[in-house]
mmCIF file of C-alpha atoms in Angstrom:
data_model
loop_
_atom_site.group_PDB
_atom_site.id
_atom_site.type_symbol
_atom_site.label_atom_id
_atom_site.label_comp_id
_atom_site.label_asym_id
_atom_site.label_seq_id
_atom_site.Cartn_x
_atom_site.Cartn_y
_atom_site.Cartn_z
ATOM 1 C CA MET A 2 0.000 0.000 0.000
ATOM 2 C CA SER A 3 1.398 3.385 -1.008
ATOM 3 C CA GLU A 4 0.415 6.831 0.242
ATOM 4 C CA GLU A 5 0.536 10.301 -1.263
ATOM 5 C CA ARG A 6 -0.326 13.464 0.614
ATOM 6 C CA PHE A 7 -2.020 16.481 -0.942
ATOM 7 C CA GLY A 8 -1.371 19.423 1.329
ATOM 8 C CA GLU A 9 -1.760 18.928 5.057
ATOM 9 C CA PHE A 10 -5.306 17.596 5.165
ATOM 10 C CA VAL A 11 -5.864 15.130 2.291
ATOM 11 C CA LEU A 12 -4.255 11.739 1.774
ATOM 12 C CA VAL A 13 -4.527 9.171 -1.017
ATOM 13 C CA ARG A 14 -3.833 5.535 -0.161
ATOM 14 C CA ARG A 15 -3.490 2.902 -2.857
ATOM 15 C CA HIS A 16 -4.971 -0.567 -2.393
ATOM 16 C CA GLY A 17 -4.192 -2.095 -5.775
ATOM 17 C CA TYR A 18 -6.770 -0.702 -8.183
ATOM 18 C CA VAL A 19 -8.718 0.968 -5.366
ATOM 19 C CA ALA A 20 -7.732 4.495 -4.326
ATOM 20 C CA GLU A 21 -8.730 5.622 -0.837
ATOM 21 C CA LEU A 22 -9.231 9.374 -0.639
ATOM 22 C CA VAL A 23 -8.838 10.270 3.034
ATOM 23 C CA LEU A 24 -10.168 13.421 4.682
ATOM 24 C CA ASP A 25 -7.404 13.969 7.219
ATOM 25 C CA ARG A 26 -8.038 17.022 9.358
ATOM 26 C CA PRO A 27 -8.969 15.253 12.598
ATOM 27 C CA LYS A 28 -8.410 18.224 14.923
ATOM 28 C CA ALA A 29 -11.313 20.020 13.205
ATOM 29 C CA MET A 30 -13.528 16.970 12.492
ATOM 30 C CA ASN A 31 -12.550 17.424 8.838
ATOM 31 C CA ALA A 32 -14.176 20.850 8.575
ATOM 32 C CA VAL A 33 -13.467 22.015 5.029
ATOM 33 C CA SER A 34 -11.164 25.028 5.167
ATOM 34 C CA THR A 35 -9.896 26.859 2.096
ATOM 35 C CA GLU A 36 -6.634 24.937 2.262
ATOM 36 C CA MET A 37 -8.394 21.599 2.625
ATOM 37 C CA ALA A 38 -10.738 22.394 -0.280
ATOM 38 C CA ARG A 39 -7.771 23.242 -2.485
ATOM 39 C CA SER A 40 -6.043 19.992 -1.525
ATOM 40 C CA LEU A 41 -9.159 17.919 -2.141
ATOM 41 C CA ALA A 42 -9.564 19.410 -5.606
ATOM 42 C CA GLY A 43 -5.899 18.681 -6.349
ATOM 43 C CA ALA A 44 -6.212 15.075 -5.213
ATOM 44 C CA CYS A 45 -9.328 14.574 -7.348
ATOM 45 C CA SER A 46 -7.597 16.065 -10.377
ATOM 46 C CA ALA A 47 -4.722 13.611 -9.952
ATOM 47 C CA LEU A 48 -7.069 10.645 -9.489
ATOM 48 C CA ALA A 49 -9.198 11.583 -12.489
ATOM 49 C CA GLY A 50 -6.181 11.171 -14.746
ATOM 50 C CA ASP A 51 -4.924 7.969 -13.139
ATOM 51 C CA ARG A 52 -5.785 4.936 -15.269
ATOM 52 C CA ASP A 53 -4.801 2.567 -12.432
ATOM 53 C CA ALA A 54 -7.515 3.963 -10.135
ATOM 54 C CA ARG A 55 -10.611 1.936 -10.971
ATOM 55 C CA VAL A 56 -12.650 2.839 -7.881
ATOM 56 C CA VAL A 57 -12.283 5.637 -5.305
ATOM 57 C CA VAL A 58 -13.401 5.289 -1.670
ATOM 58 C CA LEU A 59 -13.824 8.539 0.282
ATOM 59 C CA THR A 60 -13.017 8.008 3.976
ATOM 60 C CA SER A 61 -12.249 9.946 7.160
ATOM 61 C CA SER A 62 -9.352 9.690 9.606
ATOM 62 C CA HIS A 63 -11.487 11.030 12.477
ATOM 63 C CA GLU A 64 -13.038 8.411 14.764
ATOM 64 C CA ARG A 65 -16.309 10.266 15.387
ATOM 65 C CA ALA A 66 -16.923 12.217 12.206
ATOM 66 C CA PHE A 67 -16.820 11.873 8.465
ATOM 67 C CA CYS A 68 -16.909 15.639 7.883
ATOM 68 C CA VAL A 69 -18.812 18.408 9.664
ATOM 69 C CA GLY A 70 -18.959 20.662 6.598
ATOM 70 C CA ALA A 71 -17.517 24.100 5.953
ATOM 71 C CA ASP A 72 -15.028 25.547 8.428
ATOM 72 C CA LEU A 73 -17.298 28.107 10.077
ATOM 73 C CA LYS A 74 -14.510 29.329 12.364
ATOM 74 C CA GLU A 75 -12.540 30.332 9.275
ATOM 75 C CA ARG A 76 -15.666 31.757 7.645
ATOM 76 C CA ASN A 77 -16.338 33.901 10.715
ATOM 77 C CA SER A 78 -13.193 35.909 9.961
ATOM 78 C CA PHE A 79 -14.051 36.432 6.290
ATOM 79 C CA THR A 80 -14.979 39.735 4.718
ATOM 80 C CA ASP A 81 -17.500 39.624 1.895
ATOM 81 C CA ALA A 82 -14.586 39.866 -0.533
ATOM 82 C CA ASP A 83 -12.893 36.886 1.141
ATOM 83 C CA LEU A 84 -16.057 34.833 0.746
ATOM 84 C CA VAL A 85 -16.324 35.715 -2.932
ATOM 85 C CA ARG A 86 -12.690 34.700 -3.477
ATOM 86 C CA GLN A 87 -13.140 31.417 -1.624
ATOM 87 C CA ARG A 88 -16.271 30.319 -3.468
ATOM 88 C CA PRO A 89 -14.582 28.885 -6.596
ATOM 89 C CA VAL A 90 -12.030 27.083 -4.390
ATOM 90 C CA ALA A 91 -14.820 25.445 -2.389
ATOM 91 C CA ARG A 92 -16.807 24.557 -5.506
ATOM 92 C CA ALA A 93 -13.754 22.909 -7.057
ATOM 93 C CA ALA A 94 -13.509 20.522 -4.106
ATOM 94 C CA TYR A 95 -17.106 19.330 -4.380
ATOM 95 C CA THR A 96 -17.146 19.137 -8.169
ATOM 96 C CA GLY A 97 -13.782 17.390 -8.034
ATOM 97 C CA VAL A 98 -15.383 14.489 -6.170
ATOM 98 C CA LEU A 99 -18.592 14.648 -8.220
ATOM 99 C CA GLU A 100 -16.787 14.539 -11.558
ATOM 100 C CA LEU A 101 -14.409 11.672 -10.816
ATOM 101 C CA PRO A 102 -14.827 9.429 -13.883
ATOM 102 C CA MET A 103 -14.659 6.120 -12.007
ATOM 103 C CA PRO A 104 -17.153 4.696 -9.475
ATOM 104 C CA THR A 105 -16.920 6.352 -6.060
ATOM 105 C CA ILE A 106 -18.044 5.173 -2.628
ATOM 106 C CA ALA A 107 -18.297 7.258 0.541
ATOM 107 C CA ALA A 108 -17.602 5.472 3.842
ATOM 108 C CA VAL A 109 -19.504 7.463 6.471
ATOM 109 C CA HIS A 110 -19.444 7.259 10.250
ATOM 110 C CA GLY A 111 -20.395 9.829 12.858
ATOM 111 C CA PHE A 112 -21.279 13.296 11.648
ATOM 112 C CA ALA A 113 -21.653 13.973 7.912
ATOM 113 C CA LEU A 114 -23.289 17.386 7.964
ATOM 114 C CA GLY A 115 -23.623 20.224 5.465
ATOM 115 C CA GLY A 116 -20.670 20.129 3.123
ATOM 116 C CA GLY A 117 -19.646 16.828 4.684
ATOM 117 C CA PHE A 118 -22.863 15.192 3.574
ATOM 118 C CA GLU A 119 -22.549 16.917 0.204
ATOM 119 C CA LEU A 120 -19.162 15.247 -0.297
ATOM 120 C CA ALA A 121 -20.837 11.900 0.385
ATOM 121 C CA LEU A 122 -23.744 12.789 -1.942
ATOM 122 C CA SER A 123 -21.171 13.535 -4.644
ATOM 123 C CA CYS A 124 -20.201 9.859 -4.591
ATOM 124 C CA ASP A 125 -22.110 7.144 -6.448
ATOM 125 C CA LEU A 126 -22.719 5.036 -3.348
ATOM 126 C CA ILE A 127 -22.773 5.708 0.402
ATOM 127 C CA VAL A 128 -21.913 3.043 2.968
ATOM 128 C CA ALA A 129 -22.672 4.234 6.504
ATOM 129 C CA ASP A 130 -22.145 2.636 9.872
ATOM 130 C CA GLY A 131 -24.619 2.671 12.744
ATOM 131 C CA THR A 132 -23.144 5.840 14.249
ATOM 132 C CA ALA A 133 -23.746 7.951 11.138
ATOM 133 C CA VAL A 134 -25.705 11.205 11.449
ATOM 134 C CA VAL A 135 -26.354 13.032 8.180
ATOM 135 C CA GLY A 136 -28.068 16.259 7.221
ATOM 136 C CA LEU A 137 -27.994 19.574 5.417
ATOM 137 C CA PRO A 138 -28.397 22.196 8.192
ATOM 138 C CA GLU A 139 -27.269 25.231 6.187
ATOM 139 C CA VAL A 140 -30.510 27.228 6.442
ATOM 140 C CA SER A 141 -30.074 27.189 10.241
ATOM 141 C CA VAL A 142 -26.956 29.362 9.822
ATOM 142 C CA GLY A 143 -28.378 31.644 7.147
ATOM 143 C CA VAL A 144 -27.120 30.041 3.940
ATOM 144 C CA ILE A 145 -28.167 27.163 1.686
ATOM 145 C CA PRO A 146 -26.432 23.910 0.741
ATOM 146 C CA GLY A 147 -23.827 25.158 -1.707
ATOM 147 C CA GLY A 148 -21.765 22.053 -2.417
ATOM 148 C CA GLY A 149 -24.383 20.441 -4.630
ATOM 149 C CA GLY A 150 -26.884 19.487 -1.933
ATOM 150 C CA THR A 151 -29.979 21.154 -3.413
ATOM 151 C CA GLN A 152 -29.359 19.298 -6.690
ATOM 152 C CA LEU A 153 -27.941 15.962 -5.528
ATOM 153 C CA LEU A 154 -30.363 15.237 -2.686
ATOM 154 C CA PRO A 155 -33.585 15.440 -4.772
ATOM 155 C CA ARG A 156 -31.961 13.239 -7.404
ATOM 156 C CA ARG A 157 -31.432 10.669 -4.661
ATOM 157 C CA VAL A 158 -34.660 10.892 -2.643
ATOM 158 C CA GLY A 159 -37.132 12.982 -4.650
ATOM 159 C CA ALA A 160 -38.093 16.651 -4.551
ATOM 160 C CA ALA A 161 -40.511 16.699 -1.606
ATOM 161 C CA ARG A 162 -38.361 14.618 0.708
ATOM 162 C CA ALA A 163 -35.305 16.723 -0.140
ATOM 163 C CA ALA A 164 -37.288 19.905 0.519
ATOM 164 C CA GLU A 165 -38.344 18.671 3.957
ATOM 165 C CA LEU A 166 -34.771 17.804 4.889
ATOM 166 C CA VAL A 167 -33.269 21.053 3.588
ATOM 167 C CA PHE A 168 -35.991 23.332 5.005
ATOM 168 C CA SER A 169 -36.046 21.673 8.441
ATOM 169 C CA ALA A 170 -32.217 21.475 8.673
ATOM 170 C CA ARG A 171 -32.705 18.336 10.729
ATOM 171 C CA ARG A 172 -30.130 15.654 11.416
ATOM 172 C CA VAL A 173 -30.967 12.088 10.443
ATOM 173 C CA GLU A 174 -29.520 9.035 12.176
ATOM 174 C CA ALA A 175 -28.323 5.945 10.326
ATOM 175 C CA ALA A 176 -31.423 3.741 10.414
ATOM 176 C CA GLU A 177 -33.761 6.489 9.184
ATOM 177 C CA ALA A 178 -31.149 7.638 6.668
ATOM 178 C CA ALA A 179 -31.213 4.180 5.091
ATOM 179 C CA GLU A 180 -35.022 4.086 5.163
ATOM 180 C CA LEU A 181 -35.215 7.460 3.391
ATOM 181 C CA GLY A 182 -32.542 6.544 0.845
ATOM 182 C CA LEU A 183 -30.020 9.088 2.135
ATOM 183 C CA VAL A 184 -27.461 6.285 2.372
ATOM 184 C CA ASP A 185 -27.338 2.986 0.509
ATOM 185 C CA ARG A 186 -26.146 0.533 3.118
ATOM 186 C CA VAL A 187 -25.850 0.568 6.915
ATOM 187 C CA VAL A 188 -23.219 -1.664 8.511
ATOM 188 C CA ASP A 189 -22.111 -2.312 12.081
ATOM 189 C CA ALA A 190 -20.409 0.523 13.949
ATOM 190 C CA GLY A 191 -16.788 0.912 12.933
ATOM 191 C CA ARG A 192 -17.089 -1.146 9.751
ATOM 192 C CA ASP A 193 -17.978 1.523 7.179
ATOM 193 C CA ARG A 194 -14.447 1.836 5.788
ATOM 194 C CA GLU A 195 -13.853 -1.913 5.715
ATOM 195 C CA GLU A 196 -17.162 -2.623 3.995
ATOM 196 C CA ALA A 197 -16.721 0.212 1.486
ATOM 197 C CA LEU A 198 -13.227 -0.983 0.566
ATOM 198 C CA ALA A 199 -14.509 -4.549 0.167
ATOM 199 C CA LEU A 200 -17.285 -3.327 -2.138
ATOM 200 C CA ALA A 201 -14.727 -1.285 -4.067
ATOM 201 C CA GLU A 202 -12.546 -4.377 -4.537
ATOM 202 C CA ARG A 203 -15.480 -6.267 -6.029
ATOM 203 C CA ILE A 204 -16.261 -3.398 -8.378
ATOM 204 C CA ALA A 205 -12.602 -2.975 -9.344
ATOM 205 C CA ALA A 206 -12.477 -6.562 -10.626
ATOM 206 C CA ASN A 207 -14.575 -5.411 -13.582
ATOM 207 C CA SER A 208 -13.460 -3.639 -16.736
ATOM 208 C CA PRO A 209 -12.155 -0.118 -16.015
ATOM 209 C CA VAL A 210 -13.292 0.979 -19.475
ATOM 210 C CA GLY A 211 -16.728 -0.490 -18.831
ATOM 211 C CA LEU A 212 -16.989 1.046 -15.372
ATOM 212 C CA ARG A 213 -16.194 4.556 -16.568
ATOM 213 C CA ALA A 214 -18.564 4.288 -19.512
ATOM 214 C CA ALA A 215 -21.352 2.921 -17.318
ATOM 215 C CA LYS A 216 -20.901 5.790 -14.864
ATOM 216 C CA ARG A 217 -20.963 8.283 -17.719
ATOM 217 C CA ALA A 218 -24.207 6.806 -19.070
ATOM 218 C CA LEU A 219 -25.820 6.757 -15.617
ATOM 219 C CA ARG A 220 -24.840 10.338 -14.848
ATOM 220 C CA LEU A 221 -25.548 11.921 -18.237
ATOM 221 C CA GLY A 222 -28.786 10.029 -18.782
ATOM 222 C CA HIS A 223 -30.341 10.884 -15.423
ATOM 223 C CA GLY A 224 -33.217 13.307 -15.799
ATOM 224 C CA LEU A 225 -33.467 12.947 -19.563
ATOM 225 C CA ASP A 226 -36.554 11.530 -21.245
ATOM 226 C CA LEU A 227 -36.227 7.844 -22.144
ATOM 227 C CA ARG A 228 -35.469 8.380 -25.831
ATOM 228 C CA ALA A 229 -32.662 10.859 -25.083
ATOM 229 C CA GLY A 230 -31.362 8.640 -22.299
ATOM 230 C CA LEU A 231 -31.108 5.687 -24.655
ATOM 231 C CA GLU A 232 -29.045 7.829 -27.030
ATOM 232 C CA VAL A 233 -26.671 8.601 -24.154
ATOM 233 C CA GLU A 234 -26.451 4.885 -23.430
ATOM 234 C CA ASP A 235 -25.791 4.073 -27.082
ATOM 235 C CA ALA A 236 -22.951 6.591 -27.240
ATOM 236 C CA ALA A 237 -21.432 5.053 -24.091
ATOM 237 C CA TRP A 238 -21.825 1.562 -25.568
ATOM 238 C CA ARG A 239 -20.063 2.612 -28.749
ATOM 239 C CA SER A 240 -17.170 3.962 -26.662
ATOM 240 C CA VAL A 241 -16.535 0.489 -25.211
ATOM 241 C CA ALA A 242 -17.700 -1.851 -27.988
ATOM 242 C CA PHE A 243 -14.391 -1.746 -29.860
ATOM 243 C CA SER A 244 -12.106 -1.474 -26.829
ATOM 244 C CA GLY A 245 -9.377 -3.815 -25.719
ATOM 245 C CA ASP A 246 -11.338 -4.466 -22.548
ATOM 246 C CA ARG A 247 -14.358 -5.674 -24.544
ATOM 247 C CA ALA A 248 -12.183 -8.056 -26.582
ATOM 248 C CA GLU A 249 -10.478 -9.358 -23.441
ATOM 249 C CA GLY A 250 -13.757 -9.761 -21.590
ATOM 250 C CA VAL A 251 -15.305 -11.871 -24.348
ATOM 251 C CA ALA A 252 -12.127 -13.948 -24.745
ATOM 252 C CA ALA A 253 -11.816 -14.560 -21.005
ATOM 253 C CA PHE A 254 -15.466 -15.621 -20.779
ATOM 254 C CA ASN A 255 -15.066 -18.139 -23.594
ATOM 255 C CA GLU A 256 -11.761 -19.432 -22.234
ATOM 256 C CA LYS A 257 -13.221 -19.681 -18.710
ATOM 257 C CA ARG A 258 -10.478 -17.580 -17.129
ATOM 258 C CA LYS A 259 -10.163 -14.364 -15.177
ATOM 259 C CA PRO A 260 -9.838 -11.345 -17.491
ATOM 260 C CA GLN A 261 -6.634 -9.331 -17.597
ATOM 261 C CA TRP A 262 -8.028 -5.916 -18.450
ATOM 262 C CA PRO A 263 -5.836 -3.752 -20.678
ATOM 263 C CA GLY A 264 -7.829 -0.713 -19.482
ATOM 264 C CA GLU A 265 -8.240 0.748 -22.945
#
């Protein structure tokens, strides 16, 4: 296992074809400061161009929190001009996770609030343990979810349910979060990272070309009418149909062996 640090607060660990993107600001419960946002965007940029990273798992180094959202202590010192300057830096962090081209899984325990929950929502799948508490409380401090929450949450749970959660600013514990569809799987306390990495390993056994194309079709097709969505799917199919991975996959199936994906 190799490690690479991006700034002081973000770490990337390699587990074969699985990259673990670690939020590593434990003294502040991973509150997203300007520096941390910049580092997260940089790490995502590096991962996006890495052909050996087939799946990314977003984890936390803090025992009791995934991420508590924006660093409000830092924000308290900001002038209006400071806030304007910081906005594109913050947006780059959230869109960096959202636009990763490979499948992504968030491993959530403890608090995942505001921007912390938005980072999880930016992933394709969310594995939470029994201690998880999620929510978008931004309206309680005079702002709105600004890391994608107002767009990602309704896509996950529907417009009315998202409105109730955003307007009430309430926190939701693990069992209800799973019932409402805010997370995809709830596991025993302390096992979110382990279970997410295991799921990532299973996903990473599949074709990297196929995985990226499938994610592209899922993301681009969402919200389109069926006819347009099928055109998106067809374009994604054409991008893999003549790939080395497709040829290897068919050959391995017929030869009853494990595929050795060329990744192209």
